[in-house]
Coordinates of C-alpha atoms in Angstrom, one line a residue:
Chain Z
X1 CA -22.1 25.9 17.5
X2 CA -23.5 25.6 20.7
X3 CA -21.6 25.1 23.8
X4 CA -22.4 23.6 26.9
X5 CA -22.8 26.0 30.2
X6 CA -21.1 23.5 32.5
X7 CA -20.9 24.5 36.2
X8 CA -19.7 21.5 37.8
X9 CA -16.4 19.6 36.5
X10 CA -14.8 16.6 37.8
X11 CA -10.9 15.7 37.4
X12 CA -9.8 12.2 36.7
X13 CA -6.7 12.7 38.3
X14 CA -4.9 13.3 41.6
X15 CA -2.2 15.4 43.2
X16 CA -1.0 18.5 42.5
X17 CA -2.5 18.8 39.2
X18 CA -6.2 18.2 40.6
X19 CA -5.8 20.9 42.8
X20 CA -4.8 22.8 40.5
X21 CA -7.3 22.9 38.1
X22 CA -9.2 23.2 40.8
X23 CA -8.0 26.7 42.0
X24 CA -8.8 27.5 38.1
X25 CA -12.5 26.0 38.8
X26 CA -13.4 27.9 42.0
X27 CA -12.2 31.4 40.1
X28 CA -14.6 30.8 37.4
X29 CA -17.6 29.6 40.0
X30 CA -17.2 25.8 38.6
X31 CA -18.3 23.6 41.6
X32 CA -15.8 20.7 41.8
X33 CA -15.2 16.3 41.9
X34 CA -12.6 14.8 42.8
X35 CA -11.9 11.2 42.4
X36 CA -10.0 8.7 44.5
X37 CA -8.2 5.1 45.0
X38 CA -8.0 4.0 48.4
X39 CA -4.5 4.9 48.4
X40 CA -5.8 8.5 48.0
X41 CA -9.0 8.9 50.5
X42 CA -7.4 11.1 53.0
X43 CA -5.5 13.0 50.6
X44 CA -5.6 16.8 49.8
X45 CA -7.4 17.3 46.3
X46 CA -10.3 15.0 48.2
X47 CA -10.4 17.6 50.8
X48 CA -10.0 20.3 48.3
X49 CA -13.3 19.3 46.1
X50 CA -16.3 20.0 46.7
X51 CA -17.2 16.2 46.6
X52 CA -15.1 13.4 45.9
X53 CA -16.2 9.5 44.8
X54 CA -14.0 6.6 45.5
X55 CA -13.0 4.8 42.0
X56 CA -11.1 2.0 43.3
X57 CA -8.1 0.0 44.6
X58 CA -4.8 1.5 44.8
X59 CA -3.3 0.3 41.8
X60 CA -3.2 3.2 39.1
X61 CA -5.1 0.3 37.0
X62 CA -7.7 -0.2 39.0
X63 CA -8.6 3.1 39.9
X64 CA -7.4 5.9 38.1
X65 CA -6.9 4.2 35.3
X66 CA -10.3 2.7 35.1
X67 CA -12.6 4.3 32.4
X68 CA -16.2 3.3 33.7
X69 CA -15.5 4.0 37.1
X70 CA -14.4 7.5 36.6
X71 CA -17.8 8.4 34.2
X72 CA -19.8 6.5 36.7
X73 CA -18.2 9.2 39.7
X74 CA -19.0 11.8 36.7
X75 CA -22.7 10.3 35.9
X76 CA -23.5 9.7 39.9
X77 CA -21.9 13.3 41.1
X78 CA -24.0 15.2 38.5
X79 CA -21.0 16.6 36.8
X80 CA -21.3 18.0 33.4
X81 CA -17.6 17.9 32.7
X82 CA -14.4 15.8 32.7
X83 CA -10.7 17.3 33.1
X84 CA -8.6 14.8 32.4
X85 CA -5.0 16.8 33.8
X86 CA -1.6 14.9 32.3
X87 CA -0.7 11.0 32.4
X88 CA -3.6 8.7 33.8
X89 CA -6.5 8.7 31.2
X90 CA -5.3 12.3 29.7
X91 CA -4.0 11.2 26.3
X92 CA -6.6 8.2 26.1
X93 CA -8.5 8.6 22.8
X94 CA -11.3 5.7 23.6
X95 CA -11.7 7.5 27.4
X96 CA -12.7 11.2 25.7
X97 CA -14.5 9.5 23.3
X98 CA -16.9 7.7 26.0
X99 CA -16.5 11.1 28.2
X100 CA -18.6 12.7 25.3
X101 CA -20.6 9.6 24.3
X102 CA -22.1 9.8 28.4
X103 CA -22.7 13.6 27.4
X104 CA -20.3 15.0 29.3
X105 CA -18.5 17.4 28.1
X106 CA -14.4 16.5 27.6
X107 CA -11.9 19.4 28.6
X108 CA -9.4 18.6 26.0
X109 CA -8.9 18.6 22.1
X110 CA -10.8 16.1 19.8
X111 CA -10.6 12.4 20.4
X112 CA -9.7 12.0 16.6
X113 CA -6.6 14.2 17.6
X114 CA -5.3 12.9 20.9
X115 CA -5.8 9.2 18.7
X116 CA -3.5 10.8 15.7
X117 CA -0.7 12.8 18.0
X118 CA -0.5 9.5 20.0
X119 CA 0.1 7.3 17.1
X120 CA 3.9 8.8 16.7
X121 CA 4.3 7.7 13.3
X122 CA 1.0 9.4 12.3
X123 CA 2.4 12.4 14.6
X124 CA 5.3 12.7 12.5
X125 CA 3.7 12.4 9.0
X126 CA 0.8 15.6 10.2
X127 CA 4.4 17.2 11.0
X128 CA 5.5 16.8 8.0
X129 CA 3.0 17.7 6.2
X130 CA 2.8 20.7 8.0
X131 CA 6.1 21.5 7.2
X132 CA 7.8 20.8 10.3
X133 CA 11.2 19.4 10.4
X134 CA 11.4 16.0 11.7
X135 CA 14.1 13.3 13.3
X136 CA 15.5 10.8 10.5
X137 CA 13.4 7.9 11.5
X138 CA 12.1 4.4 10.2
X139 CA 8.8 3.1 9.2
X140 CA 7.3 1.0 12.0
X141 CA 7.7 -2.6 13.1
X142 CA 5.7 -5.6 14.0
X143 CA 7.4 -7.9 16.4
X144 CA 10.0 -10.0 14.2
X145 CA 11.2 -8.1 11.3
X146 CA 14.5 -8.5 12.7
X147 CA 16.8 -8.6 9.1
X148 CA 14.7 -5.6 8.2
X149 CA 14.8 -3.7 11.3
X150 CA 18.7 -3.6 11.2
X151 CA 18.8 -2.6 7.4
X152 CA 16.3 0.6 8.6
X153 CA 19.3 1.0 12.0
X154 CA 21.9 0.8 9.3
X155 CA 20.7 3.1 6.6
X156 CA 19.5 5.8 9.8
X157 CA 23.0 5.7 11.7
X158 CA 24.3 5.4 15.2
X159 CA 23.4 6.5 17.8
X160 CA 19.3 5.7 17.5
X161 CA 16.2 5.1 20.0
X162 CA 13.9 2.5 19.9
X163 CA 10.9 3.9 20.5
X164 CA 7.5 1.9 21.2
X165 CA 5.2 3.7 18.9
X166 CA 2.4 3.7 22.2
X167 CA 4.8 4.5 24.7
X168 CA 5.5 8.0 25.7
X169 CA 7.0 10.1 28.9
X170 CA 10.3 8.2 28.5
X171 CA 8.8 4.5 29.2
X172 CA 9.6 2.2 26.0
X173 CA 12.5 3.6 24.5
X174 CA 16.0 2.6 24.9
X175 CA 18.9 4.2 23.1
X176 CA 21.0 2.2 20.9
X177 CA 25.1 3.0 20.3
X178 CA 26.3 0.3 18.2
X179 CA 24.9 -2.2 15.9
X180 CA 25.4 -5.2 17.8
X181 CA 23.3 -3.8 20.7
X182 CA 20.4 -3.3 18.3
X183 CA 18.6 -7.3 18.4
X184 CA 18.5 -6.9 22.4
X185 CA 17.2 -3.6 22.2
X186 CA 15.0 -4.0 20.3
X187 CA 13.9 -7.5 21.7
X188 CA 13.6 -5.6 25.1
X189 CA 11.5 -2.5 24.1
X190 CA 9.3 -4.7 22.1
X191 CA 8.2 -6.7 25.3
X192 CA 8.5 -4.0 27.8
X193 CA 5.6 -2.3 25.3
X194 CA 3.4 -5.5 24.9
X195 CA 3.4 -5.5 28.6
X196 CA 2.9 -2.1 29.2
X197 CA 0.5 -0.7 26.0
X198 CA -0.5 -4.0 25.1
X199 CA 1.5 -3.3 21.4
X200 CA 4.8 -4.1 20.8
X201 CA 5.1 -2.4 17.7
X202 CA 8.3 -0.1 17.1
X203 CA 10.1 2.1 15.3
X204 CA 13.8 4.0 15.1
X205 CA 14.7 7.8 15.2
X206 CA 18.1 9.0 14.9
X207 CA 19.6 10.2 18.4
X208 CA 21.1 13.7 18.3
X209 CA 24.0 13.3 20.4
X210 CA 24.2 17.2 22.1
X211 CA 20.7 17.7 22.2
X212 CA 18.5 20.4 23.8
X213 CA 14.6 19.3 24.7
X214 CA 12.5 23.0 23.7
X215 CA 8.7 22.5 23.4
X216 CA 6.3 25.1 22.7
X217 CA 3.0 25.8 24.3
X218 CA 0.3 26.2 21.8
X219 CA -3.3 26.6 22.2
X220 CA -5.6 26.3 19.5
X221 CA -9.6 27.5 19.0
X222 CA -11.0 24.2 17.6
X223 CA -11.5 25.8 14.2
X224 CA -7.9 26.2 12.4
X225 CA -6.9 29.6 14.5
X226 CA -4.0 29.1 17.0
X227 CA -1.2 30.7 18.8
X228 CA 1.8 30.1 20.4
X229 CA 2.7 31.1 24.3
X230 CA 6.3 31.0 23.7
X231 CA 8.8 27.6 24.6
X232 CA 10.3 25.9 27.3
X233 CA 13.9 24.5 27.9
X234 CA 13.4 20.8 29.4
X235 CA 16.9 19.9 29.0
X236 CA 17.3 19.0 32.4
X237 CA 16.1 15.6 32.4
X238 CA 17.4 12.1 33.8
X239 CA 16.1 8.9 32.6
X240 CA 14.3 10.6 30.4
X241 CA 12.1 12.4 32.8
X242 CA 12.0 16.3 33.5
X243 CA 13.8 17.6 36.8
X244 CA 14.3 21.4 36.3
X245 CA 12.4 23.6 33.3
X246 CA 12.6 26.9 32.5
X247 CA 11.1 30.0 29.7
X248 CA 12.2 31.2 27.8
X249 CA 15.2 29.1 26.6
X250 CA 18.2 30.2 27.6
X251 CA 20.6 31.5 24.5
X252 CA 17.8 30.4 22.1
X253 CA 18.9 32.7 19.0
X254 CA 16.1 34.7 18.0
X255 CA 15.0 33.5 14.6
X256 CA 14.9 30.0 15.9
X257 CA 12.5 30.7 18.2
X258 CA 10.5 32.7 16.0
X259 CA 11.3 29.5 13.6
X260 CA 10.1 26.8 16.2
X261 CA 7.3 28.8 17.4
X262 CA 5.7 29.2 14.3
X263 CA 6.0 25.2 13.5
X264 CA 4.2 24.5 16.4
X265 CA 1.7 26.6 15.4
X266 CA 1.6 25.1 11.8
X267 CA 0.8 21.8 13.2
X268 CA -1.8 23.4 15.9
X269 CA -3.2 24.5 12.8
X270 CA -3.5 21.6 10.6
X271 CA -4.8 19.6 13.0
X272 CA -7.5 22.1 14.2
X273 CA -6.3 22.0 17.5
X274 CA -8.4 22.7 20.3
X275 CA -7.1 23.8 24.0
X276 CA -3.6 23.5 25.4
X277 CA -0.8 21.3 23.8
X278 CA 3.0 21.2 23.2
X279 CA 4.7 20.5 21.1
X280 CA 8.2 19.2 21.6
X281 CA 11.6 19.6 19.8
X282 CA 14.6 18.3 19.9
X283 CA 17.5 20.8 19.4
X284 CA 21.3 20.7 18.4
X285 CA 22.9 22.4 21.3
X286 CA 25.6 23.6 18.6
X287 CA 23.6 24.3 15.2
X288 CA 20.3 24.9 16.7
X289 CA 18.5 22.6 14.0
X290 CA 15.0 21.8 15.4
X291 CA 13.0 18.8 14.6
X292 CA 9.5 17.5 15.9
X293 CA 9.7 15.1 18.9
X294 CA 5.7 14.7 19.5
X295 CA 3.0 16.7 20.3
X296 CA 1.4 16.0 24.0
X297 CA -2.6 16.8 23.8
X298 CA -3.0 17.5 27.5
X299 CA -2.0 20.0 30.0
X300 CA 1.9 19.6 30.7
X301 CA 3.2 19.2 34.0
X302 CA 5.7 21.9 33.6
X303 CA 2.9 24.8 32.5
X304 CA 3.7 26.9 35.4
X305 CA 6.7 28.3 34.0
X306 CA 4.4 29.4 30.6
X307 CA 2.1 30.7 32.8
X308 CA 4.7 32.8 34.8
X309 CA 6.1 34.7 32.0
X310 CA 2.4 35.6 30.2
X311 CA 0.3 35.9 33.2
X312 CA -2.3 33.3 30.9
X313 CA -4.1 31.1 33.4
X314 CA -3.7 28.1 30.5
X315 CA -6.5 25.7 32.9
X316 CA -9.2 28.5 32.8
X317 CA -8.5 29.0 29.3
X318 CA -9.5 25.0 28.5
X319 CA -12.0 25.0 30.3
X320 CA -13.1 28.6 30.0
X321 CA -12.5 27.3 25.8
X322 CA -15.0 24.4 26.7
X323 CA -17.8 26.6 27.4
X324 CA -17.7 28.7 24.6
X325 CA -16.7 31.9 26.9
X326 CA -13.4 32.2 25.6
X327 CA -12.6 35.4 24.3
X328 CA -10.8 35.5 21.4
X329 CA -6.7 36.0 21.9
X330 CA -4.7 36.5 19.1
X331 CA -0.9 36.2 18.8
X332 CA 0.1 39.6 20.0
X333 CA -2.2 39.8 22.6
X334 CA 0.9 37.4 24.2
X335 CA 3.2 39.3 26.5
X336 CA 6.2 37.7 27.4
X337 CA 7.6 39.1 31.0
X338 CA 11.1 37.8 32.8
X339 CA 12.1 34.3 33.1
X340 CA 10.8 31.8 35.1
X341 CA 12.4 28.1 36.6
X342 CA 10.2 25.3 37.4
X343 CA 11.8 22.7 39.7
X344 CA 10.5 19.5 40.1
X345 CA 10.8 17.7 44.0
X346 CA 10.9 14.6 44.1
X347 CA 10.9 11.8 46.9
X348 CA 14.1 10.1 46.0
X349 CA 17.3 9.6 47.4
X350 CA 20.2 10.9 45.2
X351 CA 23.0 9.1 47.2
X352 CA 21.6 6.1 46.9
X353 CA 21.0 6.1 42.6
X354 CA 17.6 8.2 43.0
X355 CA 15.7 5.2 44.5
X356 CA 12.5 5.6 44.6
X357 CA 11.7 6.9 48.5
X358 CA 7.9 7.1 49.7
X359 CA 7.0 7.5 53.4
X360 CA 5.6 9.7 55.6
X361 CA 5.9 13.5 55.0
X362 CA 6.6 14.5 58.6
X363 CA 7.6 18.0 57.4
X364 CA 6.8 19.9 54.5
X365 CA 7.3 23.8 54.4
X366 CA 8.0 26.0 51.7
X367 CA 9.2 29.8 52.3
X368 CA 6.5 32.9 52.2
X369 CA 8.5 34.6 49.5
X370 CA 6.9 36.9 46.1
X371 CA 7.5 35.3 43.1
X372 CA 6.9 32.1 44.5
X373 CA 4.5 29.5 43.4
X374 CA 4.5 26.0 44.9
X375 CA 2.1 23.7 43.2
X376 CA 1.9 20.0 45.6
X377 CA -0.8 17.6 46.0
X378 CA 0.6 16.7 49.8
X379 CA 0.3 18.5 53.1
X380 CA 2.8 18.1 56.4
X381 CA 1.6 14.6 57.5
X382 CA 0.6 13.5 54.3
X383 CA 1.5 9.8 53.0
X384 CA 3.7 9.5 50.1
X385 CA 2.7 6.0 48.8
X386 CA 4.4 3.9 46.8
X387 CA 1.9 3.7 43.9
X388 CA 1.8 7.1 41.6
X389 CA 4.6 9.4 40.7
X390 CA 6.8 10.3 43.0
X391 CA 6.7 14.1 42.7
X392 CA 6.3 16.1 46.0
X393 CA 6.3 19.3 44.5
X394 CA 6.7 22.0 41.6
X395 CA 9.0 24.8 42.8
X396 CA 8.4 27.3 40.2
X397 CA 10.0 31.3 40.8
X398 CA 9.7 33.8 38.3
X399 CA 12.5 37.1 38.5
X400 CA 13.0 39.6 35.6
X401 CA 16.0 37.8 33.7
X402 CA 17.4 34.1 33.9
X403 CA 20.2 34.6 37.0
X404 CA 17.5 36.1 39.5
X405 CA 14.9 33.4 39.0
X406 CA 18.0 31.3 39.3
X407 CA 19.1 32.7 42.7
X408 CA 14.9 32.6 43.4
X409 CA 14.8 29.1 42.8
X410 CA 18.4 28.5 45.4
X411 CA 16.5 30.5 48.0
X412 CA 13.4 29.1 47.8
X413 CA 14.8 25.4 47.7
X414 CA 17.1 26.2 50.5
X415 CA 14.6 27.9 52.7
X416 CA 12.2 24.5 52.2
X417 CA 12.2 22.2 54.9
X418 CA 11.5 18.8 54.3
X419 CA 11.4 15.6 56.4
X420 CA 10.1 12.0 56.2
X421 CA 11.4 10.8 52.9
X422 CA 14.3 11.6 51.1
X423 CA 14.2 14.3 48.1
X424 CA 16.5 15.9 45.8
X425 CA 16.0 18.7 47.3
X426 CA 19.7 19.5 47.6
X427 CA 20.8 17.8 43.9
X428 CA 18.3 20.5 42.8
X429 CA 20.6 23.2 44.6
X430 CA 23.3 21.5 42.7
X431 CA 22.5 21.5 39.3
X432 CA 20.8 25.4 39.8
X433 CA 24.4 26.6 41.3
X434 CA 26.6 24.5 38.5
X435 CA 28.6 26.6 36.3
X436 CA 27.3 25.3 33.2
X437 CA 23.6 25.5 34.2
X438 CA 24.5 28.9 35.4
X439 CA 25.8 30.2 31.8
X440 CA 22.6 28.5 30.3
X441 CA 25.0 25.3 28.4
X442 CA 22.0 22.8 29.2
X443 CA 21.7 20.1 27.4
X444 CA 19.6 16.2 27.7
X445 CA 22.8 15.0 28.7
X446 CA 24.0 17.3 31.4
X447 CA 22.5 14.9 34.6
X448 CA 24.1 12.1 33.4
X449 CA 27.5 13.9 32.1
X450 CA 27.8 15.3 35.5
X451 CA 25.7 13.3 37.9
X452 CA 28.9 12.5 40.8
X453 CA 29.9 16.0 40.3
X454 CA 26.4 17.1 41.2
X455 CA 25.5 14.1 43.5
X456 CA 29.1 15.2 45.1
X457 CA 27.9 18.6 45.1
X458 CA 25.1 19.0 47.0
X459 CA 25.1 21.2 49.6
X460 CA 23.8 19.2 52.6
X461 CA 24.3 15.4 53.7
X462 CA 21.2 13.5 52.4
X463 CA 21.0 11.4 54.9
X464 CA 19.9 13.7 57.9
X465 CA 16.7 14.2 57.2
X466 CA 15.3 11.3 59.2
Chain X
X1 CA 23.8 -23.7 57.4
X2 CA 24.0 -19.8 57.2
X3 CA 20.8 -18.3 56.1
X4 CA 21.2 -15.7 54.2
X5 CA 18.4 -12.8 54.8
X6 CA 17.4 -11.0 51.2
X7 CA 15.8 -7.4 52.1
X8 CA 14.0 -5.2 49.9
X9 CA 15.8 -1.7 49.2
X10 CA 12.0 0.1 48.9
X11 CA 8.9 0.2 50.0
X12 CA 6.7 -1.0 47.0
X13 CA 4.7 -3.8 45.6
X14 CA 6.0 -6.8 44.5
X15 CA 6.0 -6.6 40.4
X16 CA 7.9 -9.7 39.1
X17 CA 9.1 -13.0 40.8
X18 CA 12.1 -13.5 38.4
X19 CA 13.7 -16.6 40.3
X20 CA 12.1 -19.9 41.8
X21 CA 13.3 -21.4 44.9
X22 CA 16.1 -23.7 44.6
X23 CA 18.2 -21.5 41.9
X24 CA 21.5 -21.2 42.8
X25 CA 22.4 -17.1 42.8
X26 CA 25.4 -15.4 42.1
X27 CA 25.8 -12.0 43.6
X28 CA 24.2 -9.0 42.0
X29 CA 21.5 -11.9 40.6
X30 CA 17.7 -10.4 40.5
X31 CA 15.4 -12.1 42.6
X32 CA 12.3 -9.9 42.0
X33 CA 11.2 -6.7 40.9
X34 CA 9.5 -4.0 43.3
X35 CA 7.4 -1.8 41.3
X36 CA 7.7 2.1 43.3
X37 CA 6.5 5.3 42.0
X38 CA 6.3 3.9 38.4
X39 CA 9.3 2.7 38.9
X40 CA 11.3 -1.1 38.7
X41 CA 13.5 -1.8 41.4
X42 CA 15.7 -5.2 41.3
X43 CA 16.2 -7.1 44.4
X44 CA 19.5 -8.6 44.1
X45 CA 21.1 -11.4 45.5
X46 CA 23.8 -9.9 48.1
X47 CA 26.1 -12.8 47.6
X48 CA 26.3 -16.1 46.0
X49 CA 24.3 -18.8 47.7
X50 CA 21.0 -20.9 46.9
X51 CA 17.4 -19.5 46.6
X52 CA 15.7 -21.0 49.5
X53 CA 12.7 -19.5 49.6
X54 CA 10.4 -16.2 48.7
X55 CA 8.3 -14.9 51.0
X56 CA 6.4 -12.5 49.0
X57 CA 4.2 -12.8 46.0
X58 CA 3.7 -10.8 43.3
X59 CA 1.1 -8.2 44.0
X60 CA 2.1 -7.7 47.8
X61 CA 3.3 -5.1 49.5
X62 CA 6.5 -4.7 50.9
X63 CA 8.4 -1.9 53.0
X64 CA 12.2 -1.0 53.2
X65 CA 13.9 -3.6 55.2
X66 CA 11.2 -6.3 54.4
X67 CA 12.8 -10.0 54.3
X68 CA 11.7 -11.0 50.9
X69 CA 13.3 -14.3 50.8
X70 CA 16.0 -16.3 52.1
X71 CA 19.0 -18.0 50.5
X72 CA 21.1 -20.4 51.7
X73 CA 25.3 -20.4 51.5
X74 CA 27.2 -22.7 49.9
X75 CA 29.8 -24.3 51.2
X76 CA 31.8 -26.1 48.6
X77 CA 34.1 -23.1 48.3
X78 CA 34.3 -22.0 51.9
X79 CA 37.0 -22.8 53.8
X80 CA 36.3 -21.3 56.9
X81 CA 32.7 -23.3 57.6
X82 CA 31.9 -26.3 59.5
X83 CA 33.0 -28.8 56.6
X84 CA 35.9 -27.2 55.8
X85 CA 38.5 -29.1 53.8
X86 CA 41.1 -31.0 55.9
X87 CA 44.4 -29.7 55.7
X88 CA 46.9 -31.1 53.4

């Protein structure tokens, strides 16, 4: 096989995570694109690029989101290669598919297998037949099918999700308690996914109740060889979406991990993997049975924390993977050092039910401090605008066991100064210093089991920022 | 009449007009949806009262604060306005 010398890459994203791959690019003497909406023209991974092409409007749709205009920035730029990062276009089979169709080359695994780990059903039958344990679930279903979609809820048990089978990062899926909630439920997720994936199709998974969310990063050589770069604990989630994660996973008995690792790597495997991907398990807080959530075919937000424990550079290694330079790594070349804590800042205000808070960032500082990484896509005097995520910043710390990261992330949370928008900055410090976080008893549940304790908790009034 | 002033709790775009004027609202009623940072934010009615009128459309931008439309009191069950019951 021949591979393509690329030396000039464009990301079709924004934010912290352009920037970051672009810190990879500029080690590796990749000259860099960057793409914008107009939302986005003064922003830092513009600056950071060594060009940058306006896509679009500010809607995520019309720019970022927008297929043609982001291989036309490729095509007129000259660049040879596409880095998708996470959300946006990342896990868009048809948009790697035309990346490499416009001879570009696509930093990312096969279209074939982004199409297959997106389809959840067909997800969960590779796991399966990779031998990897898997929720209870149902077949899938059309709109309708109601008589039949409450014998499946029946014969599965309560509690369930209704999961859109193209929705993903939390959006379509609702949980279900009882039977007689199931109809609306399912009524709702149904047109909340027609409207948002443009397929209202569904299916049902049983809910563990006290559950733990542990993925593993795998990366995987394209031909059948891959290996594993340990897990992550994601437990710490609200609405479905990640606030704090960490590596390894706190009281994660050894064989499990060994167990759940080497699952991940089955399906890597079977699926002739190629690049970085997770895959994510749910876990009984109590019996530690594991089963296969989904498998995420892009570069995960919350990769920091992997990279802090190995010292792997998991962007270079894509892209490094891309080029055919990658030398080989097996399993044991993976050394696993300390613990690390990634913490997710977000503009949102935490006394007033985590309403969603863009404005101006009139101050943003972050300590000088070792074993510190920050990872934002805004400077001081930066715009937080009210169309993308609303993620400020990854506070990630590394120390040698769980409790100094722990008292790493505090300090380094406490010692940021922020002003302009709201953040949970201080519900952060709250959930790091509560005694059940402490002892490592994290489960998906703990935000919303103790969310006035911890809204009550934090150490600083929210409001005097402004 | 008392005009009743119905302010946006976020800066966002409009996403959804759920109500047309002339609805009569109870409190806590959504009047639209303001799409920020991927997420849905209700605008509620902030008492019971009669949709006058919206002053946004869907698509448009709105901050914190923002007047998004305007209801009206009603005064069948309001002792204390102009039209207040004579006493018995």
């Amino acid at each position: 096989m021949t591979y393509p010398r690329f030396t000039k890459l464009l990301v079709a994203n924004r934010g912290e995570i352009a920037l970051r791959i672009f810190h990879s690019c500029r080690d590796l003497g990749i000259s860099t694109v960057a793409v914008f909406s107009d939302a986005d023209a003064a922003s830092a991974h513009v600056e950071a690029a060594n060009e940058a092409r306006p896509i679009g409007p500010a809607p995520a749709r019309e720019s970022y989101l927008d297929v043609r205009a982001v291989i036309r920035a490729a095509q007129e730029t000259g660049a040879e290669a596409v880095h998708p990062g996470y959300g946006f276009l990342a896990e868009n089979a048809s948009f790697a598919e035309e990346v490499i169709e416009a001879g570009l080359s696509w930093i990312g695994p096969a279209p074939h297998v982004i199409r297959q780990m997106g389809d959840k059903q067909a997800a969960r039958d590779m796991a399966v037949a990779a031998g990897v344990p898997v929720v209870p679930g149902s077949r899938r279903f059309a709109v309708g099918n109601a008589a039949e979609v409450q014998n499946a809820a029946d014969a599965i048990g309560f509690p369930l999700l209704v999961k859109a089978v193209a929705g993903g990062g939390g959006i379509g899926m609702s949980r279900v308690d009882k039977s007689e909630d199931l109809h609306r439920a399912v009524e709702a997720t149904q047109s909340m996914a027609a409207k948002a994936f443009g397929d209202g199709t569904i299916f049902l998974e049983r809910f563990v109740a006290r559950a733990r969310h542990i993925e593993v990063q795998v990366f995987g050589f394209g031909d059948g060889r891959a290996i594993h770069l340990g897990e992550r604990d994601c437990s710490l989630q609200r609405r479905f979406q990640k606030v704090v994660e960490e590596s390894p996973a706190p009281g994660l008995p050894a064989n499990v991990r060994i167990e759940m690792c080497d699952a991940a790597v089955r399906l890597a495997r079977a699926i002739d993997y190629s690049g970085a991907g997770t895959v994510e398990f749910i876990v009984d807080t109590d019996s530690f049975e594991f089963f296969f959530l989904e498998m995420n075919t892009r570069i995960q937000v919350e990769h920091p924390v992997t990279e802090m424990v190995t010292g792997a550079d998991l962007v270079a290694m894509q892209i490094e993977l891309a080029r055919g330079k990658l030398a080989t790594i097996n399993q044991e070349d993976v050394e696993f050092r300390g613990h690390a804590i990634e913490c997710r800042l977000y503009a949102e205000n935490p006394a007033r039910m985590f309403l969603p808070s863009p404005g101006p960032l009139e101050r943003l500082r972050f300590p000088a401090m070792e074993h510190l990484r920050i990872d934002s896509g805004y400077r001081e005097g930066d715009q937080i605008t009210p169309y993308y995520d609303p993620m400020i910043a990854k506070v990630i710390v590394s120390g040698s066991d769980r409790e100094e990261a722990c008292d790493r992330a505090i300090e380094a949370l406490r010692k940021s100064d922020i002003a302009g928008v709201k953040t949970n900055r201080d519900f952060l410090l709250s959930c790091l210093d509560h005694p059940d976080f402490r002892a490592g008893r994290v489960c998906t549940a703990f935000i919303g089991d103790n969310l006035t304790e911890l809204v009550a908790a934090m150490p600083r009034p929210v409001q005097s920022v402004i | 009449m008392a005009k009743i002033e119905v302010k946006s709790d976020v800066t966002g775009v409009v996403w959804k007009i759920l109500v047309a004027a002339g609805t009569s609202l109870s409190e806590d009623d959504q009047i639209i949806l303001v799409e920020s940072m991927k997420m849905e934010v209700p605008i509620i009615a902030p008492e019971d009262g009669m949709l006058v009128e919206i002053l946004v459309g869907e698509g448009d931008a709105v901050a914190e604060g923002d007047v998004i439309a305007l209801m009206e009191e009603v005064l069948s069950d309001t002792p204390s306005s102009i039209e207040a019951k004579p006493e018995e």
